[in-house]
XYZ file of C-alpha atoms in Angstrom:
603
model
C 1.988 -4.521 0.708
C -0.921 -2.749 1.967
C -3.000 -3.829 -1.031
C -5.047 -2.099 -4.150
C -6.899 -4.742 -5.073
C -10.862 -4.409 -5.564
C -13.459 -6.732 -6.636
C -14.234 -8.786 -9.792
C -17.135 -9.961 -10.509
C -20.056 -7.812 -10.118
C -18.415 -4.779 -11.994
C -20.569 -2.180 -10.400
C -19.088 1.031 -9.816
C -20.088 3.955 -7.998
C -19.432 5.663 -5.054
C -21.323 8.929 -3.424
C -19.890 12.215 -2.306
C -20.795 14.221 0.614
C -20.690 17.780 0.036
C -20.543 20.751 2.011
C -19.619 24.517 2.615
C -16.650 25.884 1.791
C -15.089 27.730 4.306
C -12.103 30.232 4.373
C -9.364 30.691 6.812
C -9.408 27.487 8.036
C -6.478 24.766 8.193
C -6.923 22.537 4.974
C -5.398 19.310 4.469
C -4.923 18.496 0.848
C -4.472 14.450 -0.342
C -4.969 11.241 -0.523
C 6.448 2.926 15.170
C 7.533 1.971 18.838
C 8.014 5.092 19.995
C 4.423 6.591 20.100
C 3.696 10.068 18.274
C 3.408 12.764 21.079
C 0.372 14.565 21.827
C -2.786 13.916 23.634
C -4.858 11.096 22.172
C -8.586 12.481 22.540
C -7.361 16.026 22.933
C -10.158 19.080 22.519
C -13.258 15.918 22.950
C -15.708 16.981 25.404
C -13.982 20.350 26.989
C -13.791 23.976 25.530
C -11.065 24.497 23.047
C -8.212 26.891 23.249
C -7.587 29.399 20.431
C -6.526 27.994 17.673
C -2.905 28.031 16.916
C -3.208 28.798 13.709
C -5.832 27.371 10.320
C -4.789 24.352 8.226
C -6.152 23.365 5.201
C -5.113 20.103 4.667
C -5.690 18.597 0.592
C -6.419 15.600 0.056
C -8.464 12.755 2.503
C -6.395 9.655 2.042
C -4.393 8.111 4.634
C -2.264 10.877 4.652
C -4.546 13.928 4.945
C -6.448 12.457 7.756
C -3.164 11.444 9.412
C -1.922 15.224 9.300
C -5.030 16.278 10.397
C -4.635 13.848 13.317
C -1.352 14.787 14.305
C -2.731 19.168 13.698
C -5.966 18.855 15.804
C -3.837 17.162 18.815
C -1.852 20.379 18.797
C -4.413 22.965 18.587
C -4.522 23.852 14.786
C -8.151 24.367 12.962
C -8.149 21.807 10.287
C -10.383 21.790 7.453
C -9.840 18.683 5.315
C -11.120 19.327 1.699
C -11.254 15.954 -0.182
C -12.784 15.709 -4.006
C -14.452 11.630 -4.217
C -14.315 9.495 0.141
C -12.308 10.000 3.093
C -10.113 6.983 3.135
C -8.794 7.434 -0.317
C -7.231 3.865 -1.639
C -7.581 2.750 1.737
C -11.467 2.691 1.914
C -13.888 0.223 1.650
C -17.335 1.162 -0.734
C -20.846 -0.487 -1.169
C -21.995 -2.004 -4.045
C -24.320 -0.256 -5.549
C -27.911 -2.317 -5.699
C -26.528 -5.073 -3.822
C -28.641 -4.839 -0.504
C -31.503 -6.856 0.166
C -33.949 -8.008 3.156
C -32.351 -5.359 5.164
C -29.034 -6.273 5.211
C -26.377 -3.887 4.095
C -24.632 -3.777 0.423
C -21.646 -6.103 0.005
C -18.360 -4.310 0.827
C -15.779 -3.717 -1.804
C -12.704 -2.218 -1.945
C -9.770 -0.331 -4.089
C -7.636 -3.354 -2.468
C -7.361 -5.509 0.494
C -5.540 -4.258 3.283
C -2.134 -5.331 4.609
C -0.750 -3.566 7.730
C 2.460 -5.676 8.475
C 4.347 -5.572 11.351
C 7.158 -3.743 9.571
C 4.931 -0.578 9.896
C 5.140 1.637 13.500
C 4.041 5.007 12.496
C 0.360 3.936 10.910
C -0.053 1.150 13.926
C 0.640 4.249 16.516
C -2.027 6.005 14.971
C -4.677 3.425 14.624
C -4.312 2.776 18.881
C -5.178 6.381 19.241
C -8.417 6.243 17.088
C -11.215 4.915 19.829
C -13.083 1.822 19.105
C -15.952 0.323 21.332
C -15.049 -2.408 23.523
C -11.444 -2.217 22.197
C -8.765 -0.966 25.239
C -5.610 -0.354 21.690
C -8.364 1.541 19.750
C -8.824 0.446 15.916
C -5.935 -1.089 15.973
C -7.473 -3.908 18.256
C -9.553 -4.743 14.730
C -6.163 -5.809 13.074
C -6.329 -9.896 13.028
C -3.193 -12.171 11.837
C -3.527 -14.586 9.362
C -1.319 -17.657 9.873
C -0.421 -18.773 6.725
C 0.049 -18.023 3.146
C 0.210 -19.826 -0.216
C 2.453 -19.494 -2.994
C 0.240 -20.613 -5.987
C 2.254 -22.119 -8.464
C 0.413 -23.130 -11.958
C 0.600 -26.914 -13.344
C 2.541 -28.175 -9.772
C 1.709 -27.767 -6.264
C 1.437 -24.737 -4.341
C 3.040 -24.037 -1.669
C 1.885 -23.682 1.565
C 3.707 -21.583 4.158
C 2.869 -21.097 7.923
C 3.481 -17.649 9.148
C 6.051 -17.744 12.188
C 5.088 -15.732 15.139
C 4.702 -16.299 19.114
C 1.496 -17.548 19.494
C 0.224 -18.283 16.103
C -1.080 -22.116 15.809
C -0.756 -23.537 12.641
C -4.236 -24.521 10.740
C -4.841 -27.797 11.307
C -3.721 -30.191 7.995
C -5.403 -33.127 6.553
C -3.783 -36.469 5.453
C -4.314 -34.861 1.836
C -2.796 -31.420 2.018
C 0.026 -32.971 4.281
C 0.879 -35.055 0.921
C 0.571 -31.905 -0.936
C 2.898 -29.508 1.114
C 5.512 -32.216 1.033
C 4.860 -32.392 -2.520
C 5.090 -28.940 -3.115
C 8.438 -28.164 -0.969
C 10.474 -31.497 -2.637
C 9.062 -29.819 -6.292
C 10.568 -26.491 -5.718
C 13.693 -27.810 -3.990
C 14.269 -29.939 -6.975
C 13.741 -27.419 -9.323
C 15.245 -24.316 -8.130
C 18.963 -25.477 -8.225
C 21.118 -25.561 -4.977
C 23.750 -22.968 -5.939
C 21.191 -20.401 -7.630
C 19.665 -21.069 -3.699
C 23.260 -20.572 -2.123
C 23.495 -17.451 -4.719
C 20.801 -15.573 -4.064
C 20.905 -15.942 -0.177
C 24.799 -14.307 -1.003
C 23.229 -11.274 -2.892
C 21.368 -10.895 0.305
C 23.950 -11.168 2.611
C 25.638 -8.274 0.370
C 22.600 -6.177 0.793
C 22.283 -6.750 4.684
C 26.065 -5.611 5.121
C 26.325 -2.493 2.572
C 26.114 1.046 4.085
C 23.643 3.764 3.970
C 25.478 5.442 1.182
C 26.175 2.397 -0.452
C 22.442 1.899 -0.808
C 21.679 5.207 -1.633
C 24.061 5.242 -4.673
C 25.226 1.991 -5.959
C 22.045 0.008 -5.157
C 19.536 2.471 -5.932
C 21.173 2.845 -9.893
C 20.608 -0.994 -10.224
C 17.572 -2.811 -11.182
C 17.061 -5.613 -8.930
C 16.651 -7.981 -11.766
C 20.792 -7.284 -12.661
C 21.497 -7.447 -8.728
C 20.157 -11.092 -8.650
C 22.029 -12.249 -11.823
C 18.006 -13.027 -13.068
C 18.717 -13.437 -16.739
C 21.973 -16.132 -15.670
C 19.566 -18.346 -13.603
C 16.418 -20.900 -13.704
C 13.015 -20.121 -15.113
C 12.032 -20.901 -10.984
C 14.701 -18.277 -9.942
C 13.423 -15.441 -11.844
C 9.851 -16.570 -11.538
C 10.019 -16.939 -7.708
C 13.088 -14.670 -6.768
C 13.058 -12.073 -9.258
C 10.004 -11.435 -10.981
C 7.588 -12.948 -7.768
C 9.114 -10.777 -5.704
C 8.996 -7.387 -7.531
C 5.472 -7.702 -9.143
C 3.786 -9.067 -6.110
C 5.302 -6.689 -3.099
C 5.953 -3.865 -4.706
C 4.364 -4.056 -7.453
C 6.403 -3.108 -10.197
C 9.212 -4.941 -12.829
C 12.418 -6.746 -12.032
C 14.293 -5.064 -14.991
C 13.963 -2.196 -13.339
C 12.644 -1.558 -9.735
C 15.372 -0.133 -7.771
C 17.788 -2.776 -5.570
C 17.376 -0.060 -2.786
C 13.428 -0.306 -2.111
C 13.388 -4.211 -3.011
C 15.953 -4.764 -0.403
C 15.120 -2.512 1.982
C 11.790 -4.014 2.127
C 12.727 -7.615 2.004
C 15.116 -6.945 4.746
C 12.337 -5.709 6.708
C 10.015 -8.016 6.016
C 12.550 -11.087 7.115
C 13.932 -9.346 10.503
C 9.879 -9.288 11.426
C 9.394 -12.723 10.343
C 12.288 -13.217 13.017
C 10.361 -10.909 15.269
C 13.581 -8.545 15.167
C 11.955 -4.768 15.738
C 8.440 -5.613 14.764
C 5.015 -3.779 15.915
C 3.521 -7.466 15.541
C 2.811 -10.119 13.068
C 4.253 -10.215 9.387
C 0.910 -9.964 8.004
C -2.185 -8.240 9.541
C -5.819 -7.546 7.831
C -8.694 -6.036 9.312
C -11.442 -8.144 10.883
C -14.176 -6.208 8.763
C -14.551 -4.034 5.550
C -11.884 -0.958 5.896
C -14.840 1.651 6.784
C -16.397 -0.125 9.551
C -13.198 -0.895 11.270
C -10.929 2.052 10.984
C -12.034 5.046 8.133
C -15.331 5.750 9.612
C -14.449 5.462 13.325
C -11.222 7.399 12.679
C -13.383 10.480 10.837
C -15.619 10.507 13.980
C -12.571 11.379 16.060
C -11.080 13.645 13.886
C -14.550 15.353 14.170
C -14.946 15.623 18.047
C -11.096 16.451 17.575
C -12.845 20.041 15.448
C -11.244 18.814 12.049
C -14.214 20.246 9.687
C -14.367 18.268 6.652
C -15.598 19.642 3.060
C -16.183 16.354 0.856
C -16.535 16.746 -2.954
C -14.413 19.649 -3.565
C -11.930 19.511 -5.808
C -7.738 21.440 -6.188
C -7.196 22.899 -8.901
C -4.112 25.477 -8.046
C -2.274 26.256 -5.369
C -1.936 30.027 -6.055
C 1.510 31.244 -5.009
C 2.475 34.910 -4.264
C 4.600 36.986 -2.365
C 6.961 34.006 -1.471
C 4.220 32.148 -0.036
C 0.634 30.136 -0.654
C -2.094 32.615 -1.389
C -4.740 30.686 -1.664
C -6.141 26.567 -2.817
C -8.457 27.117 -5.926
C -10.796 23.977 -5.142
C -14.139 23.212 -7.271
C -17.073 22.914 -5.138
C -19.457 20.372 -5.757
C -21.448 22.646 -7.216
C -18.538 22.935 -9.899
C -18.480 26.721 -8.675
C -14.527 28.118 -8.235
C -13.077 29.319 -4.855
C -10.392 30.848 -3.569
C -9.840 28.473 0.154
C -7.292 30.850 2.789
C -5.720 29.189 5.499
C -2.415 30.132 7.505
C -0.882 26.902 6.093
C -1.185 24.021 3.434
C -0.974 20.509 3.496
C -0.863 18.765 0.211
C -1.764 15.053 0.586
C -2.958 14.425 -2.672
C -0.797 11.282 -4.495
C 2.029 13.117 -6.819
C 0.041 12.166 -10.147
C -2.588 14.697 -8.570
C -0.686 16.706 -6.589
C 1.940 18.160 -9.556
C -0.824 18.793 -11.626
C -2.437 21.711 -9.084
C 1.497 23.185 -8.834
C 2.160 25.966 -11.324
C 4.966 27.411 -12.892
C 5.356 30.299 -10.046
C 5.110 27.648 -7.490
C 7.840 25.414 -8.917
C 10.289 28.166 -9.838
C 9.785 29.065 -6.023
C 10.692 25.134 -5.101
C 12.776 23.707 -8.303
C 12.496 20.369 -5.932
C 8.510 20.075 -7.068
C 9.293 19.556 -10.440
C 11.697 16.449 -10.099
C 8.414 14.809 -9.247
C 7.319 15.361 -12.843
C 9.899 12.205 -12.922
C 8.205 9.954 -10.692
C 6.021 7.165 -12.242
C 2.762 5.653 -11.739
C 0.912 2.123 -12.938
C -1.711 -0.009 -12.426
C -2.436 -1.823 -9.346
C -6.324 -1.891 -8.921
C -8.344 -4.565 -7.090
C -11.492 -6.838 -8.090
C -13.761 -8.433 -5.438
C -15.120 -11.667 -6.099
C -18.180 -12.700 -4.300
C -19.254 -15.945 -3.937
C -21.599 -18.446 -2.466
C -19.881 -21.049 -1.022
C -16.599 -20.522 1.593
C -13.424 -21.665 -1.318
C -11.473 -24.092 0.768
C -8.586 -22.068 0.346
C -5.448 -21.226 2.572
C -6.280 -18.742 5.408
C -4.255 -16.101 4.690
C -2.775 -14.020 1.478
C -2.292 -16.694 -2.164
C 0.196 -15.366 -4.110
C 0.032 -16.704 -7.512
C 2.890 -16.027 -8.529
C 2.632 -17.566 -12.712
C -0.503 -15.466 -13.415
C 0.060 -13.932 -16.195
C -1.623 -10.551 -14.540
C 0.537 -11.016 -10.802
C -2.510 -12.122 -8.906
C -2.442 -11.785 -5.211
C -5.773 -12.742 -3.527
C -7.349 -13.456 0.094
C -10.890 -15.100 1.243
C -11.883 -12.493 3.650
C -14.698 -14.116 5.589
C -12.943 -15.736 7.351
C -10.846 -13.358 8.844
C -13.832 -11.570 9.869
C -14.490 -13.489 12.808
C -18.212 -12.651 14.909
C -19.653 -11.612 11.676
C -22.451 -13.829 9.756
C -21.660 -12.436 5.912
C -24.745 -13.692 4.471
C -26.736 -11.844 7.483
C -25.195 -8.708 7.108
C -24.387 -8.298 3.408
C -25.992 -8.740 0.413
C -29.110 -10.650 -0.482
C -28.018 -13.595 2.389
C -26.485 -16.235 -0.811
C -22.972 -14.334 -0.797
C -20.863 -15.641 1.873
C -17.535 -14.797 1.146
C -15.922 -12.341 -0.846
C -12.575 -13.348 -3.162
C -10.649 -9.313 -2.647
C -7.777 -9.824 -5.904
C -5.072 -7.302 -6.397
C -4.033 -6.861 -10.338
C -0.511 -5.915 -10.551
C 0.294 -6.576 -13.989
C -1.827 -4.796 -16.882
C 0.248 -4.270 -19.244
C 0.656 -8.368 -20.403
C -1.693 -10.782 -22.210
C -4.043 -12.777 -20.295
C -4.900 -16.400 -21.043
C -8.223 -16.234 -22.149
C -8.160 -13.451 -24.744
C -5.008 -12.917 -25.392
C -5.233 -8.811 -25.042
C -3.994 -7.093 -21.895
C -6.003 -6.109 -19.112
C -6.151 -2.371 -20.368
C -7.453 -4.049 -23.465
C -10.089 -5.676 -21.948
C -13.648 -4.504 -21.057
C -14.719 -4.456 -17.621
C -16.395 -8.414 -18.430
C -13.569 -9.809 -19.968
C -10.966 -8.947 -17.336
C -13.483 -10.844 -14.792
C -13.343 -13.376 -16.870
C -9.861 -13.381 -17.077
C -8.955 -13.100 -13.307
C -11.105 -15.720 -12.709
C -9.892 -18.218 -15.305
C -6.477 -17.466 -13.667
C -7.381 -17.961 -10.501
C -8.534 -21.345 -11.253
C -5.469 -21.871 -13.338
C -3.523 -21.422 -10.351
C -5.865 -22.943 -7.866
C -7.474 -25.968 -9.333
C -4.747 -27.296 -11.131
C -3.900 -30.290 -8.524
C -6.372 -31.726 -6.094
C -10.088 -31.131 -5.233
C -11.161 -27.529 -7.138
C -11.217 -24.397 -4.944
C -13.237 -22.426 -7.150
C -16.270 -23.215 -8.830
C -18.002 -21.273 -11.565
C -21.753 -22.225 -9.939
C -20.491 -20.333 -6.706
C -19.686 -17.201 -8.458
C -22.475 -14.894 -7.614
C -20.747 -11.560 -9.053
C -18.185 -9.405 -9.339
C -16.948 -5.793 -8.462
C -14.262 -3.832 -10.496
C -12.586 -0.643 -8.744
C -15.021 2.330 -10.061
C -11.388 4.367 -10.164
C -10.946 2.414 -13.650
C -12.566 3.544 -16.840
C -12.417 3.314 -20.521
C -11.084 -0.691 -20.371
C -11.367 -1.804 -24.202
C -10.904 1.644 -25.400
C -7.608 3.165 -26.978
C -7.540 5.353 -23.883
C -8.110 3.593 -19.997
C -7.607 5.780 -17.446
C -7.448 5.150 -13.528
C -7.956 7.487 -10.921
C -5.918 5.467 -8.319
C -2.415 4.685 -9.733
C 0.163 3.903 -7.278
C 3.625 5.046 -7.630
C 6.330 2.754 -8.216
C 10.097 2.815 -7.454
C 12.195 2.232 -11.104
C 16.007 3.007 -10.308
C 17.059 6.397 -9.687
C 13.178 7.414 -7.993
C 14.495 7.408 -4.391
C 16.531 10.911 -5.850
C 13.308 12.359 -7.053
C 11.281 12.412 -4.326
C 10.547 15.683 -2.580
C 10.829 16.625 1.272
C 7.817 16.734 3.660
C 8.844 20.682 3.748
C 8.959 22.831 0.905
C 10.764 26.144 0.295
C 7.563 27.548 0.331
C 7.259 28.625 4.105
C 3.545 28.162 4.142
C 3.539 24.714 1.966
C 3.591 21.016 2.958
C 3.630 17.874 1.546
C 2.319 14.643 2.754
C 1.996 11.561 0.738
C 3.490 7.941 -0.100
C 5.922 9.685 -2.618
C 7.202 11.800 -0.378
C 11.162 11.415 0.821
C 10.155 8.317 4.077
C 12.110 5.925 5.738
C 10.387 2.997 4.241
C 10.712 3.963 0.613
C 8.209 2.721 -0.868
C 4.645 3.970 -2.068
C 2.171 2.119 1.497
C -0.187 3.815 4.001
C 2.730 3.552 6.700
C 5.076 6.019 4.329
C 1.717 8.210 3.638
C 1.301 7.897 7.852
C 5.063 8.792 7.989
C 5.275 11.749 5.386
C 2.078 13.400 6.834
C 4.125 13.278 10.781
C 6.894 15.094 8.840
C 5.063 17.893 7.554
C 3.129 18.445 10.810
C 6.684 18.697 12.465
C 8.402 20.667 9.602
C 5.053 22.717 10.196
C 5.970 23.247 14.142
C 9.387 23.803 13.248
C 8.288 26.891 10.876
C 6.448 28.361 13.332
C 8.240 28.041 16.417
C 5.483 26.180 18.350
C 6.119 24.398 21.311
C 3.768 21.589 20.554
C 5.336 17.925 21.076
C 7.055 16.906 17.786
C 5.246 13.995 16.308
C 7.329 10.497 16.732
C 8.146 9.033 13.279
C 9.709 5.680 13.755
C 11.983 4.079 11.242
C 12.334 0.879 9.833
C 14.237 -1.592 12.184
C 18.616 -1.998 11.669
C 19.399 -4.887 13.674
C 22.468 -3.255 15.462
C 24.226 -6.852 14.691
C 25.478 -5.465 11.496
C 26.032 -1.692 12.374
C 30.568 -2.769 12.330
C 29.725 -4.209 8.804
C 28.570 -1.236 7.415
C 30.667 1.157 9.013
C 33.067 -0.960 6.944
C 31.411 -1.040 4.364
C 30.980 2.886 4.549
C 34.790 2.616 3.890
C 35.469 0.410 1.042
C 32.040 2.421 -0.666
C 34.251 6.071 -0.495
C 37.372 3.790 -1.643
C 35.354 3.219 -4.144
C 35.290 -0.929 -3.256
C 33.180 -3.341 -3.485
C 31.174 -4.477 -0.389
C 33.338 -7.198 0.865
C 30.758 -10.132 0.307
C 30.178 -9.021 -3.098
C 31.681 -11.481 -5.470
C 29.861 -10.878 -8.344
């Protein structure tokens, strides 16, 4: 998943806000594929602009604001982004605060390390059209593939699994960690029993075959945990099958995360491992902090593009009249109220934000809005650990997958090849930073015995940590070391850990059975209202930056569509359907309006 991790250790939070001028009747953004979107890539840089074709304000900076904005400025629209904290939203990278020295710049942290898999199309398409010195594909020439990953596994042997792709070479393997990866895969194949093996790869199969419909109904009423017969198999099964796969991807619970967005994304996720469909690589990070090597250079386009952006201003309302958007009520930073006008609206705030700004005119205009009131939101929030010496870890994403807290973790340095970290960050001891995603905070730790919303800010670094090393040192030479912990950095989003009431700015939506029904479409029945976010009704189901990328594309296109423009449509590519198994389904399609099981489906 693209992740939401941030740092641990150095728990400093902060983050500044640029402000500016508000400034009416302007476009305003609101918010957080192979085919390429249409529409000129540096369009309006460098030559006199046409009059506009009509003002956008587009709410909300995130991945999908600034992707509508994108998609707007390419056709001629005046786009005024208002954002209330960063551009970038989850997906940007921060300083530390106080963690500069000698010159060099503060250490980077983040909401969560960045995934960009090569299941995505619509966010990749983007990123080539975003110029980047000395790269011919744009930002997207920043993306770097890791080769491996790790499943950490706590008392035995992890695993250790090479990433297949063209071109990849494995990492080179020692006497020692040869012993240990046979170790490792004769453990698990021992212990996870041949027919729960045979089983699951069934319940697959099942999944692969059943129609559209079939997944839209049936599959999306049932938890994945009671589509894998979890509670009838192995401690291994659920932990590795069940539970890993759920808390760890996407990051929410087995007993009841919809079979429909589990599936759909581990059927992705395997064709591109088979390089069926795929923009590139499985897994893809960025070869520098998020900011350097795609926010910042992307806001610098968006700027020669004419997008005006108004940082540190706040929605409150969207004021509806008259069948249609009258005006955003946004706080400035100067807390003052205003009334924003535009021609049209873009909301691209995330859905705990944006229902919150939609009042009860508004949603007796669009009944859809308030079905969102059902969507739900938890905790997945990062902590950076920064450290002195390089861990001699896998290179590539550990997933360890019996923390108590669903750890997932990377070692960035050295995926960010050409640059010294102790030259450039910090005060030159850090040379690698630890980037942890939490996805569990709502179950006790080992260490204190309290959750991770019970914790303060210290003790949940503590208790990462001592989880981490749980997970990692438990066979062989350590790979963490409490004298190479310099310090840690929680996301600032969180507040109020050890107190009856933590709060977090940056929840992430997750997908419980039934949510695919409650999502709302990119266009509203408000003729002069869009929506753009990662809960918004995509292909990929499922709350990432390529259904934010997605969502936006579809409200700039329901957006042409309403006013008759002749603008190119933006491209929105779907996930990958090996054609293979189009006959299955189609007969599948039958049996489903029989009212029949899928054909493989034995119970």
């Amino acid at each position: 998943m693209d992740g939401t991790g941030t740092t641990r250790r150095t728990f400093v939070a902060g983050a500044t806000a640029v402000t500016g001028a508000g400034l009416a009747g302007t476009a305003v953004v609101a918010g957080a594929g192979q085919a390429r979107a249409a529409g000129p890539a540096t369009a309006g840089a460098g030559r006199a602009r046409p009059a506009p074709a009509g003002t956008v304000a587009v709410l909300g900076g995130g991945v999908a604001g600034l992707t509508a904005a994108h998609e707007l400025a390419e056709r001629g629209f005046a786009v005024t982004v208002y954002e209330r904290r960063a551009l970038g939203g989850k997906a940007r990278s921060m300083d530390v605060p106080g963690s500069a020295a000698g010159g060099r710049r503060p250490l980077p942290a983040e909401h969560g390390f960045r995934f960009i898999p090569g299941i995505y199309h619509n966010l990749p398409d983007t990123m080539r059209r975003i110029p980047y010195p000395g790269n011919p594909d744009g930002v997207y020439g920043n993306l770097v593939a890791p080769g491996e990953m790790m499943m950490a596994r706590t008392g035995r042997e992890d695993l250790r699994l090479p990433i297949p792709w063209p071109g990849h070479r494995p990492e080179p393997l020692t006497l020692d960690e040869l012993r240990r990866a046979l170790t490792a895969l004769l453990e698990t194949a021992v212990r996870l029993p041949a027919h729960e093996v045979a089983y699951f790869v069934g319940r697959a199969l099942v999944f692969l075959t059943s129609c559209q419909e079939r997944r839209d109904g049936q599959w999306e009423r049932t938890p994945w945990w009671e589509f894998t017969r979890a509670a009838r198999m192995s401690a291994d099964y659920r932990r590795l099958l069940a539970v890993g796969v759920t808390r760890n991807i996407v990051a929410t619970k087995a007993e009841e995360a919809s079979t429909r967005t589990v599936g759909t994304l581990g059927e992705a996720f395997v064709l591109n491992a088979l390089g069926r469909g795929a923009d590139g690589p499985p897994d893809r990070i960025l070869n520098a902090p998020t900011n350097e090597a795609w926010i910042d250079p992307w806001v610098a386009h968006l700027r020669a593009l004419g997008v005006e952006f108004r940082v540190g201003w706040t929605l409150r309302e969207l004021r509806h009249g008259d069948g249609r958007i009258t005006a955003a009520l946004v706080d400035g930073p100067d807390g003052t109220r205003r009334a924003v006008a535009a021609d049209h609206y873009v909301c691209a705030l995330p859905v705990e934000h944006a229902r919150r700004t939609w009042g009860p005119a508004l949603r007796a205009a669009d009944p859809r809005l308030a079905r969102c009131d059902r969507l739900r939101t938890d905790w997945m929030t990062g902590i950076q650990f920064y450290l002195t010496e390089r861990p001699p870890l896998v290179r590539g994403h550990v997933n360890c997958v019996d923390s108590p807290w669903a750890l997932t973790a990377i070692a960035q340095a050295h995926h960010w090849a050409g640059r010294d970290f102790a030259g450039v960050y910090g005060d030159g001891t850090v040379v690698d930073c630890l980037s942890v995603d939490v996805s569990e905070w709502d179950r006790p730790g080992v260490l204190y015995g309290k959750t991770a919303k019970q914790c303060t800010g210290e003790q949940v670094a503590r208790e990462v940590w001592a989880q981490l090393k749980a997970a990692l040192n438990d066979t062989g030479a350590p790979a963490l070391r409490d004298g190479a912990l310099h310090s840690w950095f929680l996301d600032p989003g969180v507040d109020g850990l050890g107190t009856p009431h933590p709060t977090n700015e940056d929840e992430l939506l997750i997908h419980p059975v039934g949510t695919f029904h409650d999502r709302p479409p990119a266009a509203t029945r408000v003729p002069n209202l869009f929506l753009a976010g990662d809960y918004v009704s995509v292909d990929i189901d499922l709350a990432t930056m390529e259904g934010a990328n997605a969502s936006a594309r579809q409200a700039v296109n329901a957006l042409l569509d309403r006013t008759g423009s002749t603008a190119p449509r933006c491209a929105v590519t779907p996930l990958f359907r090996p054609p293979e198994l189009e006959p299955l389904k189609r007969h599948d399609l039958a049996r489903y309006r029989l009212g029949l099981p899928n054909a493989l489906d034995f119970g």
